[in-house]
Amino acid sequence: MTDYRPPIRDIRFVLSNLVDMEGLRAIGFPNAEPDLIDGALEEAGRLIAEVVAPLARTADKTGSVRNPDGSVTTPPGYRQAYRRFVEAGWPAISFPEEWGGGGLPFVVGLAVAEMLTSADMAFSLGPMLTYAADELLLLHGTEEQKATFLPHLISGEWSGTMLLTEAQAGSDVGALTAKAVPAGDGTYRITGTKIFVTWGEQDLTDNIVHVTLARVPGAPPGTKGISLFLIPKVLINDDGTLGPRNDLVCVSIEEKVGIHASPTCVLSFGDNDGAVGYLVGEEQQGMRLMFIMMNTARLHVGTQGVAVAERAYQQALAYALERRQGQAVGTAKGTSSLIIEHADVRRMLMLMRSQIEAMRGVMYKTAAAIDLAHSHPDEAVRQRAADFVAIMTPVCKLWGTETGVELTSLGIQVHGGMGYIEETGAPQCWRDARITPIYEGSNGIQAADLVARKLTIGNGAAALALLAEMDEVADQLNADEGLARIGFQLHEAGVHLLTHLMQNPNDALAGATPFAEMFGIVAGGWVHGLSALAVRRLDPEGKDAFLQAKIATARFYAEHVLPKVAGLVGTTTAGAETVFGVPVEAMQG
Ligand SMILES: Cc1cc2nc3c(=O)[nH]c(=O)nc-3n(C[C@H](O)[C@H](O)[C@H](O)COP(=O)(O)OP(=O)(O)OC[C@H]3O[C@@H](n4cnc5c(N)ncnc54)[C@H](O)[C@@H]3O)c2cc1C
């Protein structure tokens, strides 16, 4: 496996040209100075590349192991790497300074998360879920809960998890049956079994705070009756020191396709007197609160698609620059050419590069909108940003993860036979990426969310406003001879989206997944267009090779990726009839 090289210049390009960092600085992130951000990215990137990335291959082979007493041992080197990550303050970078954070916007935290995920996705999942728990507590914890948990969680000294899933309650979270009974002292006693708990047990932190959904007695069925609890693995004494173990245990960990080092646990609660849990918010508000965690986590998962594809791209590029096969067109007879000289290999690499850049731009723009939605003083701006986030979250999750799987598969293809051999690292990227379309709400659920709930915001006004904004960029591109082709494709794609926006809901659900993919591809064209326009301003004479490559990449995206949208229109608008055309009995032969 090749070394990981943090794509700092690309990340900086997005932060400087696609995100209004100055605007964010003005509304409550005074630390978001370009020099400070550059320094932070360089430092974080160095530690991640030098300390975390080299562990990934061995960690994948070793995996995390459950011991007979229910404890879990993580792969060699993880404890030291985690300690260094925490000591450097990276988990806290985008949290308020009053809680020990770095006071930077979420979008900068997402950039660090991208690099950590590229280095070792299994390792990154612990900090990712802890991040989501921090956010939930900041917004909805009581003062006492914040004081007890937040400093430890934000620093990374403790970790957080997210427990929704039970054997009978996967996508249908409302079917969960874990019980929470009031203990009479303000706390609850929790019993039940949760499955698929990411980083549910580990040996990196002294405590783990399980953010858990359960039902109180008499609660109505379905999602309405769900409440949300904090259940620490180790109870906390009144003086803040750690006390006895809570009544929960890791019963087993799963053997998985990828992310082997991430312990995916079955946790049993209340085998004795019931695990002590602390209610967050009010009883039966649990689902609404959990969505706060899930939305941030969904953007993180979309970004996992970018991150793992970036690692796969770096590996594929390095291989294409050393492997010689055949004679490339235009070279002397008998030449053994580098495979990067062959048009088809170059096409695959450009498919990877152009879609990674598109996804990174869209993910970071969505993260910056989360910052605006939380912090802008003007209510109207906050609302617009919140609408953008609402629409883009399922798009980022679905399109980012589907594309991540596709690109990591392409990374294997670039390697030829060696791509199928674990030593190259290419299969690990693909195996790791494969979970991303499934967890954090499967992509089928994301697509339905987009079509049934998000496009209808303001009777479609929010989605139409967003597409109009994208179309404006297409117009600007059309005015520039060298960029007009991008503008044309973007416009065409936008028109398709507009035309098919408000379909009959039943038919729309049948085409929801390709529709969400279309939306992502068009949004990717939009950020490529914005990038190309920025390069025209920054380097009008075309002297900077890095910047000019952005324009060439945008043109490639316009010609090789945006046209997919036209193909997706058919399936998006086909309706449900043929989807249900073969009866279940006939499907069984
Ligand atoms: C490695 C791993 C880590 C995980 N980590 C966590 C974690 O930390 N915390 C946690 O709570 N959970 C976690 N999960 C669980 C994960 O979120 C669920 O697996 C996921 O939500 C899907 O649920 P399910 O597996 O029960 O599939 P099902 O719900 O049974 O779905 C099966 C298929 O049916 C489709 N489907 C189901 N319902 C609908 C519908 N209404 N409309 C359209 N399609 C539908 C799905 O899209 C899917 O294709 C993890 C899972 C794995 C494998």
XYZ file of C-alpha atoms and ligand atoms in Angstrom:
642
model
C 0.000 0.000 0.000
C 1.408 3.420 -0.950
C 1.844 6.191 1.606
C -1.047 8.580 2.130
C -0.431 12.121 0.892
C -2.967 14.573 2.387
C -4.449 16.607 -0.505
C -3.890 19.860 1.367
C -3.751 22.073 -1.708
C -7.052 20.724 -3.034
C -8.710 21.114 0.347
C -7.370 24.648 0.671
C -8.654 25.466 -2.830
C -12.162 24.404 -1.816
C -12.045 26.275 1.484
C -10.748 29.449 -0.192
C -12.883 29.465 -3.327
C -16.058 27.466 -2.798
C -16.730 28.286 0.848
C -17.222 31.810 2.154
C -14.644 31.517 4.908
C -14.493 35.276 5.393
C -18.233 35.319 5.947
C -17.918 32.564 8.524
C -15.145 34.469 10.285
C -17.462 37.456 10.575
C -20.328 35.551 12.178
C -18.683 33.948 15.170
C -15.605 32.068 14.021
C -12.884 34.711 14.533
C -10.235 31.988 14.550
C -11.001 31.091 10.944
C -8.003 33.046 9.641
C -6.494 31.620 6.428
C -3.034 31.230 7.986
C -4.382 29.496 11.055
C -6.498 27.123 8.960
C -3.587 26.375 6.631
C -1.352 25.644 9.602
C -3.976 23.411 11.204
C -4.525 21.426 8.005
C -0.781 20.963 7.475
C -0.231 19.845 11.061
C -3.242 17.528 11.186
C -2.365 16.120 7.759
C 1.208 15.401 8.836
C 0.184 13.545 11.994
C -2.521 11.607 10.179
C -0.178 10.621 7.335
C 2.759 9.724 9.568
C 1.030 8.143 12.556
C -2.407 6.819 11.514
C -2.068 5.871 7.831
C 0.825 3.419 8.287
C -1.330 1.332 10.680
C -4.228 0.767 8.293
C -2.996 -2.317 6.474
C -1.943 -4.278 9.577
C -5.039 -3.128 11.458
C -7.171 -4.491 8.622
C -5.460 -7.877 8.939
C -5.513 -8.044 12.740
C -8.934 -6.505 13.286
C -10.288 -5.701 16.724
C -10.678 -8.727 18.955
C -13.227 -9.407 21.701
C -11.770 -11.048 24.808
C -13.659 -13.599 26.946
C -14.437 -10.957 29.607
C -16.223 -8.766 27.038
C -13.400 -6.274 26.643
C -12.114 -5.484 23.149
C -8.497 -5.152 22.075
C -7.892 -2.833 19.129
C -5.061 -3.459 16.639
C -1.420 -2.791 17.541
C -0.510 0.889 17.448
C -4.089 2.179 17.688
C -3.807 3.230 21.341
C -0.659 5.287 20.754
C -1.996 6.805 17.517
C -5.290 7.719 19.179
C -3.470 9.304 22.114
C -1.392 11.443 19.779
C -4.474 12.473 17.798
C -6.211 13.523 21.003
C -3.184 15.231 22.574
C -2.795 17.368 19.455
C -6.393 18.555 19.968
C -7.775 17.431 16.588
C -11.080 15.944 17.821
C -11.936 19.337 19.364
C -10.942 21.570 16.468
C -14.418 22.725 15.495
C -16.069 22.987 18.906
C -16.522 26.153 20.996
C -13.521 27.357 22.940
C -15.573 27.476 26.170
C -15.675 23.664 26.004
C -12.006 23.302 25.218
C -12.486 23.364 21.454
C -10.542 25.180 18.755
C -13.444 27.489 17.793
C -13.164 26.749 14.060
C -16.156 26.113 11.784
C -17.500 22.605 11.212
C -16.276 22.701 7.619
C -12.665 22.738 8.852
C -13.430 19.828 11.191
C -14.831 17.958 8.180
C -11.578 18.532 6.282
C -9.630 16.929 9.145
C -12.183 14.098 9.238
C -11.702 13.541 5.498
C -7.954 13.124 5.955
C -8.364 10.817 8.952
C -10.806 8.656 6.978
C -8.469 8.433 3.983
C -5.690 7.322 6.305
C -7.747 4.578 7.993
C -11.525 4.550 7.766
C -11.916 2.005 10.578
C -9.902 4.239 12.933
C -11.853 7.352 11.938
C -15.258 5.970 12.933
C -14.720 6.417 16.690
C -13.962 10.157 16.423
C -16.762 10.565 13.866
C -19.458 9.218 16.170
C -18.015 11.080 19.141
C -18.325 14.260 17.100
C -22.026 13.597 16.557
C -22.563 12.934 20.285
C -20.782 16.208 21.142
C -23.060 18.132 18.838
C -26.181 16.578 20.315
C -25.119 17.413 23.870
C -24.105 20.957 22.984
C -27.551 21.608 21.570
C -29.764 19.583 23.918
C -27.861 18.468 27.014
C -28.765 19.935 30.418
C -26.133 22.143 32.018
C -25.255 19.248 34.319
C -24.957 16.780 31.432
C -22.784 19.213 29.518
C -20.506 19.767 32.509
C -20.248 16.022 33.191
C -19.702 14.726 29.686
C -18.767 17.430 27.209
C -15.183 18.305 28.179
C -14.222 14.617 28.148
C -16.029 13.898 24.871
C -14.914 16.985 22.973
C -11.287 16.411 23.908
C -11.537 12.781 22.771
C -10.589 11.520 26.231
C -13.923 9.607 26.157
C -15.735 8.433 23.056
C -19.370 8.496 21.965
C -21.484 5.964 20.094
C -24.939 5.905 18.515
C -27.344 3.062 19.333
C -30.485 2.744 17.274
C -30.385 -0.681 15.689
C -31.892 -3.861 17.171
C -32.371 -7.199 15.431
C -35.976 -6.392 14.426
C -35.420 -2.626 14.092
C -33.070 -1.590 11.291
C -34.429 0.899 8.769
C -37.650 0.703 10.756
C -36.249 2.325 13.896
C -39.765 2.645 15.302
C -39.819 -1.137 15.899
C -37.188 -0.947 18.656
C -38.029 -2.452 22.027
C -35.190 -1.503 24.433
C -36.824 -0.396 27.696
C -36.128 2.569 29.947
C -37.832 2.555 33.349
C -37.694 5.631 35.612
C -35.658 4.803 38.736
C -37.271 7.526 40.852
C -34.080 9.555 41.237
C -34.179 11.254 37.848
C -32.257 8.440 36.161
C -33.602 5.460 34.202
C -32.775 1.751 34.128
C -32.209 0.465 30.628
C -32.633 -3.130 29.435
C -32.381 -4.585 25.946
C -29.944 -5.596 23.233
C -28.496 -3.294 20.587
C -26.713 -4.679 17.546
C -24.217 -3.224 15.057
C -22.830 -0.719 17.562
C -19.819 0.922 15.916
C -16.918 1.252 18.386
C -19.347 -0.052 21.055
C -16.416 -1.406 23.105
C -12.719 -0.593 22.767
C -9.530 0.008 24.711
C -8.683 3.510 23.490
C -10.634 5.575 26.035
C -11.458 5.205 29.747
C -15.142 5.684 29.156
C -17.678 5.362 26.337
C -20.926 7.323 26.282
C -23.619 5.345 24.493
C -26.301 7.611 23.000
C -29.197 5.169 23.013
C -32.821 5.040 21.880
C -35.289 3.230 24.154
C -38.940 3.290 25.199
C -40.376 4.391 28.519
C -43.360 2.431 29.953
C -46.642 3.286 28.251
C -44.976 4.996 25.277
C -46.937 4.752 22.006
C -45.641 2.383 19.324
C -43.488 3.613 16.434
C -40.998 6.464 16.334
C -43.247 8.783 18.368
C -42.708 6.676 21.487
C -38.924 6.744 21.468
C -36.763 8.568 24.025
C -33.030 9.233 24.013
C -30.576 8.390 26.808
C -26.913 8.743 27.634
C -25.590 5.482 29.033
C -21.956 5.658 30.147
C -19.957 2.431 30.104
C -18.434 3.491 33.434
C -20.568 5.436 35.907
C -19.337 8.823 37.049
C -19.024 9.723 40.736
C -20.351 13.018 42.090
C -16.826 14.429 42.149
C -16.431 13.634 38.438
C -14.107 10.662 38.921
C -14.904 7.328 37.301
C -16.906 4.903 39.439
C -18.148 1.327 38.928
C -18.963 -0.313 35.578
C -22.501 0.272 34.342
C -24.712 -2.763 33.703
C -23.838 -3.359 30.052
C -21.559 -5.739 28.255
C -20.237 -6.422 24.773
C -21.556 -9.879 23.926
C -19.881 -10.270 20.548
C -18.325 -8.415 17.649
C -19.118 -8.967 13.995
C -16.873 -10.457 11.338
C -17.236 -8.039 8.437
C -16.368 -7.418 4.767
C -14.247 -4.383 5.637
C -13.432 -1.852 8.382
C -12.087 -4.859 10.312
C -10.429 -2.707 12.940
C -13.703 -0.980 13.844
C -15.363 -3.136 16.506
C -19.020 -3.580 15.488
C -20.589 -4.797 18.723
C -23.652 -6.485 20.083
C -24.269 -4.771 23.433
C -26.492 -6.220 26.129
C -27.965 -3.776 28.670
C -29.362 -4.637 32.070
C -28.388 -8.268 32.622
C -28.359 -7.402 36.368
C -30.272 -4.393 37.730
C -30.540 -2.371 34.537
C -28.017 0.041 33.069
C -28.176 3.588 34.444
C -29.275 6.006 31.731
C -29.767 9.775 31.673
C -32.615 11.222 29.609
C -31.702 13.858 27.000
C -34.478 16.365 26.271
C -38.002 15.241 27.083
C -39.432 11.734 27.039
C -40.643 10.696 23.550
C -38.558 13.348 21.787
C -35.835 10.840 21.063
C -36.187 10.506 17.312
C -36.138 14.278 16.734
C -32.965 14.579 18.809
C -31.330 11.574 17.205
C -31.786 13.248 13.811
C -29.360 15.960 14.952
C -26.694 13.298 15.396
C -27.704 11.424 12.281
C -27.643 14.436 9.972
C -24.086 15.369 10.876
C -23.105 11.708 10.718
C -24.738 11.384 7.267
C -22.592 14.196 5.907
C -19.565 12.538 7.498
C -20.525 9.250 5.823
C -20.917 10.977 2.440
C -17.438 12.386 3.027
C -16.198 8.852 3.707
C -16.988 8.242 0.025
C -14.676 11.132 -0.922
C -11.974 10.083 1.522
C -11.718 6.413 0.612
C -11.899 7.252 -3.108
C -9.058 9.762 -2.603
C -6.901 7.047 -1.027
C -7.805 4.644 -3.845
C -6.966 7.335 -6.423
C -3.551 7.972 -4.891
C -2.791 4.248 -4.984
C -4.054 3.838 -8.565
C -2.106 6.867 -9.780
C 1.116 5.637 -8.174
C 0.658 2.220 -9.784
C -0.126 3.704 -13.203
C 3.110 5.681 -12.964
C 5.263 2.602 -12.426
C 3.559 -0.241 -14.336
C 4.618 -0.665 -17.952
C 2.523 -2.621 -20.462
C 2.036 -2.408 -24.216
C 2.819 0.392 -26.557
C 0.900 3.628 -26.170
C -0.412 5.330 -29.303
C 2.186 7.643 -30.837
C 5.242 6.087 -29.172
C 8.141 4.400 -30.998
C 7.773 0.755 -32.049
C 8.836 -1.612 -29.279
C 8.267 0.949 -26.491
C 6.971 -0.490 -23.249
C 4.728 2.334 -22.083
C 3.576 3.279 -18.629
C -0.066 2.284 -18.388
C -0.948 5.913 -17.591
C -0.210 6.641 -21.269
C -3.097 4.430 -22.401
C -6.306 6.368 -23.020
C -8.515 3.978 -21.083
C -6.332 4.050 -17.968
C -6.158 7.819 -18.169
C -9.963 7.911 -18.477
C -10.349 5.821 -15.325
C -7.970 8.051 -13.387
C -9.796 11.151 -14.568
C -13.152 9.622 -13.595
C -11.724 9.185 -10.118
C -10.107 12.600 -9.886
C -13.015 14.589 -11.309
C -15.650 12.935 -9.139
C -13.538 13.200 -5.980
C -13.170 16.947 -6.581
C -16.884 17.280 -7.305
C -17.854 15.426 -4.142
C -15.371 17.275 -1.951
C -16.751 20.611 -3.141
C -20.350 19.604 -2.491
C -19.643 18.079 0.939
C -17.703 21.128 2.111
C -20.325 23.542 0.818
C -22.943 21.606 2.769
C -20.783 21.665 5.906
C -20.317 25.419 5.581
C -24.087 25.776 5.260
C -24.424 23.903 8.579
C -22.148 26.554 10.107
C -24.343 29.302 8.643
C -27.550 27.614 9.741
C -26.246 27.445 13.321
C -24.512 30.792 13.646
C -25.698 33.461 11.220
C -27.404 36.385 12.990
C -29.973 36.881 10.207
C -32.948 34.536 10.537
C -33.599 34.510 6.774
C -30.009 33.486 6.005
C -30.159 30.782 8.680
C -33.368 29.405 7.173
C -31.993 29.387 3.625
C -28.886 27.581 4.821
C -30.982 25.090 6.802
C -33.095 24.334 3.705
C -29.939 23.789 1.650
C -28.595 21.414 4.318
C -31.915 19.568 4.500
C -31.915 18.920 0.754
C -28.217 18.210 0.391
C -27.790 15.844 3.380
C -29.486 12.812 1.755
C -27.885 13.731 -1.587
C -24.407 13.864 -0.032
C -24.973 10.577 1.792
C -26.356 8.692 -1.211
C -24.293 10.110 -4.072
C -21.083 10.338 -2.017
C -21.239 6.729 -0.909
C -22.432 5.207 -4.200
C -19.678 7.084 -6.024
C -17.148 6.110 -3.350
C -17.865 2.418 -3.971
C -17.719 2.905 -7.746
C -14.411 4.776 -7.612
C -12.716 2.352 -5.237
C -13.734 -0.401 -7.652
C -12.193 1.616 -10.499
C -9.057 1.923 -8.366
C -8.825 -1.870 -8.430
C -9.365 -1.890 -12.197
C -6.468 0.510 -12.807
C -4.173 -2.001 -11.076
C -5.269 -4.916 -13.285
C -4.665 -8.263 -11.563
C -2.644 -6.643 -8.811
C -5.777 -4.726 -7.869
C -7.255 -8.002 -6.662
C -4.270 -8.593 -4.410
C -4.535 -7.242 -0.873
C -0.903 -6.116 -0.715
C -1.668 -3.108 -2.966
C -4.275 -1.746 -0.535
C -6.765 -1.287 -3.401
C -9.130 -4.066 -2.215
C -9.156 -2.651 1.320
C -10.456 0.703 0.068
C -13.241 -1.062 -1.822
C -14.128 -3.377 1.085
C -14.124 -0.477 3.549
C -16.232 1.716 1.263
C -18.889 -0.980 0.811
C -20.589 -0.345 4.151
C -21.119 3.356 3.460
C -24.268 3.044 1.287
C -25.786 0.824 4.007
C -25.229 2.366 7.422
C -26.423 5.685 8.807
C -29.734 5.128 7.023
C -29.448 2.937 3.926
C -29.364 4.753 0.594
C -32.891 3.588 -0.209
C -34.053 5.453 2.884
C -32.012 8.556 1.902
C -33.597 8.605 -1.548
C -37.098 8.378 -0.106
C -36.233 11.131 2.385
C -35.086 13.422 -0.440
C -38.097 12.864 -2.641
C -40.857 12.593 -0.063
C -39.711 15.101 2.569
C -36.975 17.404 1.315
C -38.075 18.349 -2.192
C -41.434 19.306 -0.802
C -39.980 21.944 1.576
C -41.934 25.136 0.846
C -43.861 23.253 -1.863
C -40.645 22.722 -3.781
C -39.500 26.348 -3.471
C -36.235 25.498 -1.676
C -35.167 22.933 -4.293
C -36.171 25.232 -7.152
C -34.179 28.115 -5.620
C -31.130 25.867 -5.367
C -31.415 24.746 -8.969
C -31.843 28.360 -10.074
C -28.605 29.194 -8.232
C -26.862 26.365 -10.078
C -28.284 27.604 -13.365
C -26.806 31.066 -12.755
C -23.378 29.471 -12.649
C -24.172 27.719 -15.924
C -24.986 31.114 -17.469
C -21.684 32.587 -16.308
C -19.858 29.607 -17.753
C -21.648 30.013 -21.060
C -20.260 33.542 -21.306
C -16.691 32.169 -21.290
C -15.715 30.456 -24.531
C -13.387 27.934 -22.916
C -15.938 26.939 -20.299
C -19.166 27.032 -22.286
C -19.349 23.266 -22.670
C -19.516 22.858 -18.877
C -22.218 25.494 -18.723
C -24.215 23.767 -21.446
C -24.109 20.383 -19.732
C -24.920 21.872 -16.353
C -27.876 23.722 -17.800
C -29.170 20.610 -19.540
C -28.875 18.579 -16.380
C -30.563 21.280 -14.297
C -33.471 21.424 -16.732
C -33.945 17.667 -16.416
C -34.059 18.015 -12.653
C -36.518 20.896 -12.754
C -38.781 19.090 -15.184
C -38.965 15.977 -13.088
C -38.909 17.524 -9.654
C -42.466 17.146 -8.502
C -43.528 13.717 -9.728
C -46.400 11.598 -8.549
C -45.119 10.353 -5.133
C -45.575 6.610 -5.843
C -43.756 6.837 -9.106
C -41.232 9.195 -7.550
C -40.324 6.589 -4.895
C -39.620 4.022 -7.618
C -37.177 6.478 -9.206
C -35.939 8.121 -6.002
C -32.455 6.592 -5.963
C -31.488 7.581 -9.538
C -33.083 10.962 -8.856
C -30.849 11.544 -5.816
C -27.857 10.428 -7.849
C -28.790 12.891 -10.589
C -29.017 15.645 -8.028
C -25.545 14.810 -6.742
C -24.024 14.700 -10.222
C -25.542 18.079 -11.092
C -24.362 19.579 -7.793
C -20.903 18.226 -8.648
C -21.104 20.037 -12.003
C -22.082 23.193 -10.172
C -18.997 23.139 -7.928
C -16.764 22.277 -10.896
C -18.249 25.310 -12.657
C -17.584 27.505 -9.627
C -14.022 26.160 -9.444
C -13.394 26.897 -13.121
C -14.702 30.458 -12.732
C -12.473 30.935 -9.682
C -9.440 29.756 -11.663
C -10.202 32.261 -14.430
C -10.012 34.999 -11.764
C -6.976 33.637 -9.931
C -4.863 32.710 -12.925
C -6.159 34.593 -15.987
C -2.992 33.976 -17.956
C -3.035 30.247 -17.346
C 0.401 29.971 -15.742
C -0.346 27.897 -12.655
C -0.410 24.182 -13.525
C -2.331 23.189 -10.370
C -5.070 25.741 -11.057
C -5.271 25.031 -14.782
C -5.733 21.335 -13.981
C -8.940 22.352 -12.190
C -10.332 23.670 -15.474
C -9.245 20.569 -17.397
C -10.824 18.386 -14.705
C -14.056 20.398 -14.823
C -14.189 19.937 -18.606
C -13.659 16.213 -18.262
C -16.472 16.051 -15.668
C -18.749 17.968 -18.025
C -18.082 15.563 -20.878
C -17.800 12.215 -19.074
C -19.909 12.505 -15.925
C -22.632 15.146 -16.392
C -24.089 13.364 -19.456
C -25.005 10.462 -17.157
C -27.829 12.684 -15.922
C -29.648 12.461 -19.242
C -29.469 8.677 -18.980
C -30.840 8.711 -15.456
C -33.865 10.763 -16.426
C -35.483 7.733 -18.047
C -35.221 5.577 -14.957
C -36.188 8.449 -12.663
C -39.399 9.078 -14.541
C -40.302 5.496 -15.496
C -42.624 5.068 -12.523
C -43.440 2.024 -10.442
C -45.262 -0.165 -12.944
C -42.347 -2.214 -14.263
C -40.645 -2.190 -10.839
C -43.594 -4.225 -9.549
C -44.203 -5.863 -12.926
C -42.982 -9.360 -11.977
C -45.109 -10.773 -9.137
C -43.250 -12.065 -6.053
C -44.286 -15.669 -6.826
C -42.832 -15.409 -10.336
C -39.593 -13.980 -8.930
C -39.196 -17.155 -6.921
C -39.322 -19.187 -10.130
C -20.646 -2.222 10.000
C -21.932 -1.652 10.489
C -21.905 -0.629 11.418
C -23.094 -0.107 11.922
N -23.061 0.854 12.909
C -24.212 1.211 13.523
C -24.201 2.026 14.690
O -23.137 2.476 15.147
N -25.374 2.299 15.312
C -26.566 1.819 14.846
O -27.597 2.104 15.444
N -26.623 1.052 13.720
C -25.484 0.734 13.072
N -25.519 -0.079 11.961
C -26.808 -0.527 11.474
C -27.179 0.130 10.139
O -27.490 1.473 10.336
C -28.312 -0.703 9.544
O -27.734 -1.914 9.075
C -29.028 0.018 8.417
O -29.763 1.114 8.932
C -29.982 -0.893 7.648
O -30.803 -1.618 8.521
P -30.907 -3.208 8.363
O -29.527 -3.752 8.350
O -31.821 -3.719 9.388
O -31.501 -3.419 6.941
P -33.055 -3.451 6.588
O -33.763 -2.319 7.251
O -33.566 -4.817 6.812
O -33.013 -3.158 5.025
C -32.784 -4.156 4.034
C -32.995 -3.508 2.675
O -34.330 -3.026 2.572
C -34.342 -1.637 2.255
N -35.454 -0.977 2.960
C -35.852 -1.202 4.236
N -36.905 -0.414 4.521
C -37.173 0.302 3.427
C -38.140 1.306 3.103
N -39.029 1.738 3.992
N -38.106 1.854 1.857
C -37.207 1.448 0.945
N -36.260 0.520 1.205
C -36.253 -0.050 2.424
C -32.996 -1.113 2.699
O -32.604 0.038 1.965
C -32.085 -2.312 2.435
O -31.676 -2.291 1.104
C -24.331 -0.588 11.435
C -24.353 -1.610 10.481
C -23.172 -2.154 10.031
C -23.237 -3.292 9.042
